[in-house]
PDB file of C-alpha atoms in Angstrom:
ATOM      1  CA  UNK J   1       0.841  82.509 -55.498  1.00  0.00           C
ATOM      2  CA  UNK J   2       1.848  80.945 -59.256  1.00  0.00           C
ATOM      3  CA  UNK J   3       1.586  77.553 -61.224  1.00  0.00           C
ATOM      4  CA  UNK J   4       3.360  77.707 -63.818  1.00  0.00           C
ATOM      5  CA  UNK J   5       3.243  74.869 -66.436  1.00  0.00           C
ATOM      6  CA  UNK J   6       5.890  73.827 -69.197  1.00  0.00           C
ATOM      7  CA  UNK J   7       6.320  70.405 -71.124  1.00  0.00           C
ATOM      8  CA  UNK J   8       4.537  71.310 -74.226  1.00  0.00           C
ATOM      9  CA  UNK J   9       5.445  71.438 -77.763  1.00  0.00           C
ATOM     10  CA  UNK J  10       4.726  70.045 -81.265  1.00  0.00           C
ATOM     11  CA  UNK J  11       4.146  66.317 -81.205  1.00  0.00           C
ATOM     12  CA  UNK J  12       2.979  63.577 -84.019  1.00  0.00           C
ATOM     13  CA  UNK J  13       0.414  61.904 -83.771  1.00  0.00           C
ATOM     14  CA  UNK J  14       1.075  58.568 -81.633  1.00  0.00           C
ATOM     15  CA  UNK J  15       3.844  60.580 -79.221  1.00  0.00           C
ATOM     16  CA  UNK J  16       3.622  61.286 -76.009  1.00  0.00           C
ATOM     17  CA  UNK J  17       4.559  64.075 -73.789  1.00  0.00           C
ATOM     18  CA  UNK J  18       4.741  65.095 -70.377  1.00  0.00           C
ATOM     19  CA  UNK J  19       3.269  68.221 -68.714  1.00  0.00           C
ATOM     20  CA  UNK J  20       4.383  69.640 -65.733  1.00  0.00           C
ATOM     21  CA  UNK J  21       2.470  72.593 -63.279  1.00  0.00           C
ATOM     22  CA  UNK J  22       5.098  74.042 -60.368  1.00  0.00           C
ATOM     23  CA  UNK J  23       3.053  75.900 -57.785  1.00  0.00           C
ATOM     24  CA  UNK J  24       4.995  78.211 -55.054  1.00  0.00           C
ATOM     25  CA  UNK J  25       3.292  80.238 -52.729  1.00  0.00           C
ATOM     26  CA  UNK J  26       0.814  78.206 -51.713  1.00  0.00           C
ATOM     27  CA  UNK J  27       0.808  74.414 -49.552  1.00  0.00           C
ATOM     28  CA  UNK J  28       0.332  72.879 -52.331  1.00  0.00           C
ATOM     29  CA  UNK J  29      -0.949  69.769 -49.997  1.00  0.00           C
ATOM     30  CA  UNK J  30      -4.253  71.471 -49.610  1.00  0.00           C
ATOM     31  CA  UNK J  31      -5.314  71.235 -52.997  1.00  0.00           C
ATOM     32  CA  UNK J  32      -6.757  69.488 -55.459  1.00  0.00           C
ATOM     33  CA  UNK J  33      -5.032  69.457 -59.094  1.00  0.00           C
ATOM     34  CA  UNK J  34      -6.718  69.676 -62.384  1.00  0.00           C
ATOM     35  CA  UNK J  35      -5.354  70.112 -65.696  1.00  0.00           C
ATOM     36  CA  UNK J  36      -7.333  71.903 -68.437  1.00  0.00           C
ATOM     37  CA  UNK J  37      -7.180  72.166 -72.219  1.00  0.00           C
ATOM     38  CA  UNK J  38      -8.848  74.510 -74.789  1.00  0.00           C
ATOM     39  CA  UNK J  39      -8.874  74.436 -78.463  1.00  0.00           C
ATOM     40  CA  UNK J  40      -9.534  77.729 -81.031  1.00  0.00           C
ATOM     41  CA  UNK J  41     -13.314  78.477 -81.418  1.00  0.00           C
ATOM     42  CA  UNK J  42     -14.410  76.201 -78.263  1.00  0.00           C
ATOM     43  CA  UNK J  43     -14.997  75.823 -74.742  1.00  0.00           C
ATOM     44  CA  UNK J  44     -12.290  75.653 -71.825  1.00  0.00           C
ATOM     45  CA  UNK J  45     -12.212  71.023 -70.980  1.00  0.00           C
ATOM     46  CA  UNK J  46     -11.393  69.263 -68.127  1.00  0.00           C
ATOM     47  CA  UNK J  47      -8.990  66.822 -69.075  1.00  0.00           C
ATOM     48  CA  UNK J  48      -7.697  64.705 -65.766  1.00  0.00           C
ATOM     49  CA  UNK J  49      -7.715  66.120 -61.801  1.00  0.00           C
ATOM     50  CA  UNK J  50      -6.375  64.300 -58.968  1.00  0.00           C
ATOM     51  CA  UNK J  51      -7.321  64.772 -55.378  1.00  0.00           C
ATOM     52  CA  UNK J  52      -4.415  66.821 -52.811  1.00  0.00           C
ATOM     53  CA  UNK J  53      -2.704  63.811 -51.551  1.00  0.00           C
ATOM     54  CA  UNK J  54      -3.089  61.627 -55.194  1.00  0.00           C
ATOM     55  CA  UNK J  55      -5.539  58.907 -53.668  1.00  0.00           C
ATOM     56  CA  UNK J  56      -8.351  59.471 -56.614  1.00  0.00           C
ATOM     57  CA  UNK J  57      -8.547  61.021 -59.928  1.00  0.00           C
ATOM     58  CA  UNK J  58     -10.551  61.397 -62.515  1.00  0.00           C
ATOM     59  CA  UNK J  59     -10.930  61.850 -66.688  1.00  0.00           C
ATOM     60  CA  UNK J  60     -12.722  63.003 -69.855  1.00  0.00           C
ATOM     61  CA  UNK J  61     -13.968  59.980 -71.637  1.00  0.00           C
ATOM     62  CA  UNK J  62     -11.946  61.536 -74.882  1.00  0.00           C
ATOM     63  CA  UNK J  63      -8.636  60.889 -72.811  1.00  0.00           C
ATOM     64  CA  UNK J  64      -9.017  57.319 -70.576  1.00  0.00           C
ATOM     65  CA  UNK J  65      -6.655  55.381 -71.035  1.00  0.00           C
ATOM     66  CA  UNK J  66      -3.912  57.439 -72.923  1.00  0.00           C
ATOM     67  CA  UNK J  67      -3.825  60.921 -70.085  1.00  0.00           C
ATOM     68  CA  UNK J  68      -2.179  59.799 -66.514  1.00  0.00           C
ATOM     69  CA  UNK J  69      -2.190  63.301 -63.948  1.00  0.00           C
ATOM     70  CA  UNK J  70       0.205  62.677 -60.593  1.00  0.00           C
ATOM     71  CA  UNK J  71       1.348  64.807 -58.464  1.00  0.00           C
ATOM     72  CA  UNK J  72       4.415  64.909 -55.673  1.00  0.00           C
ATOM     73  CA  UNK J  73       3.603  66.549 -53.139  1.00  0.00           C
ATOM     74  CA  UNK J  74       7.424  67.034 -51.916  1.00  0.00           C
ATOM     75  CA  UNK J  75       8.374  68.853 -55.507  1.00  0.00           C
ATOM     76  CA  UNK J  76       4.678  70.828 -55.592  1.00  0.00           C
ATOM     77  CA  UNK J  77       4.281  69.521 -59.072  1.00  0.00           C
ATOM     78  CA  UNK J  78       1.587  68.157 -61.295  1.00  0.00           C
ATOM     79  CA  UNK J  79       2.257  65.799 -63.839  1.00  0.00           C
ATOM     80  CA  UNK J  80       0.397  65.273 -67.312  1.00  0.00           C
ATOM     81  CA  UNK J  81       1.900  61.989 -69.286  1.00  0.00           C
ATOM     82  CA  UNK J  82      -0.156  62.286 -72.415  1.00  0.00           C
ATOM     83  CA  UNK J  83       0.479  58.862 -74.601  1.00  0.00           C
ATOM     84  CA  UNK J  84      -1.053  58.327 -78.196  1.00  0.00           C
ATOM     85  CA  UNK J  85      -0.916  61.782 -78.860  1.00  0.00           C
ATOM     86  CA  UNK J  86      -4.315  62.582 -81.625  1.00  0.00           C
ATOM     87  CA  UNK J  87      -4.474  65.604 -83.470  1.00  0.00           C
ATOM     88  CA  UNK J  88      -7.253  66.602 -81.943  1.00  0.00           C
ATOM     89  CA  UNK J  89      -5.428  66.963 -78.546  1.00  0.00           C
ATOM     90  CA  UNK J  90      -4.143  69.984 -79.927  1.00  0.00           C
ATOM     91  CA  UNK J  91      -4.847  73.416 -77.673  1.00  0.00           C
ATOM     92  CA  UNK J  92      -3.520  75.257 -74.278  1.00  0.00           C
ATOM     93  CA  UNK J  93      -3.410  72.944 -71.672  1.00  0.00           C
ATOM     94  CA  UNK J  94      -3.706  74.907 -67.955  1.00  0.00           C
ATOM     95  CA  UNK J  95      -3.573  73.495 -64.412  1.00  0.00           C
ATOM     96  CA  UNK J  96      -5.628  74.625 -62.101  1.00  0.00           C
ATOM     97  CA  UNK J  97      -5.652  74.458 -58.694  1.00  0.00           C
ATOM     98  CA  UNK J  98      -8.511  74.353 -55.550  1.00  0.00           C
ATOM     99  CA  UNK J  99      -8.406  74.393 -52.182  1.00  0.00           C
ATOM    100  CA  UNK J 100      -9.752  71.135 -50.089  1.00  0.00           C
ATOM    101  CA  UNK J 101      -9.381  72.517 -46.634  1.00  0.00           C
ATOM    102  CA  UNK J 102      -7.425  75.446 -44.313  1.00  0.00           C
ATOM    103  CA  UNK J 103      -6.160  78.949 -45.447  1.00  0.00           C
ATOM    104  CA  UNK J 104      -4.954  80.422 -49.030  1.00  0.00           C
ATOM    105  CA  UNK J 105      -6.780  81.300 -52.004  1.00  0.00           C
ATOM    106  CA  UNK J 106      -9.806  79.472 -52.947  1.00  0.00           C
ATOM    107  CA  UNK J 107      -7.844  78.779 -57.023  1.00  0.00           C
ATOM    108  CA  UNK J 108      -5.380  79.046 -58.532  1.00  0.00           C
ATOM    109  CA  UNK J 109      -4.535  79.096 -62.087  1.00  0.00           C
ATOM    110  CA  UNK J 110      -1.737  78.612 -64.542  1.00  0.00           C
ATOM    111  CA  UNK J 111      -1.172  80.592 -68.078  1.00  0.00           C
ATOM    112  CA  UNK J 112      -1.087  77.320 -69.896  1.00  0.00           C
ATOM    113  CA  UNK J 113       1.120  76.044 -72.636  1.00  0.00           C
ATOM    114  CA  UNK J 114       0.885  74.935 -75.853  1.00  0.00           C
ATOM    115  CA  UNK J 115       0.273  71.252 -76.966  1.00  0.00           C
ATOM    116  CA  UNK J 116       0.493  70.709 -80.876  1.00  0.00           C
ATOM    117  CA  UNK J 117      -0.076  67.262 -82.481  1.00  0.00           C
ATOM    118  CA  UNK J 118       0.270  67.233 -85.892  1.00  0.00           C
ATOM    119  CA  UNK J 119       2.681  65.720 -88.902  1.00  0.00           C
TER     120      UNK J 119
END
């Protein structure tokens, strides 16, 4: 059972990054997926979430209009497209899975990927 994030890095303000989170060991389509972030000295913040079949999404006010969450159940992967990045978006970004129905673990967490927005 694993979630593996990738795609983080250093980007200039105004730039873009696309994060990926690949799932393995559980039935991905039975899980709602979320992206969280945690900056140094701050609490973890829910950034975006998507339903198990991708029919609904929600976002933190701070990223609305700039970030887009999506998923590909055939590839067992959830994405976070981040545009118009700001220095305050700097954080470790992690994905999480929450079981909606059927057997399997209730929650699964990834290790995170660092995103740094700086000139």
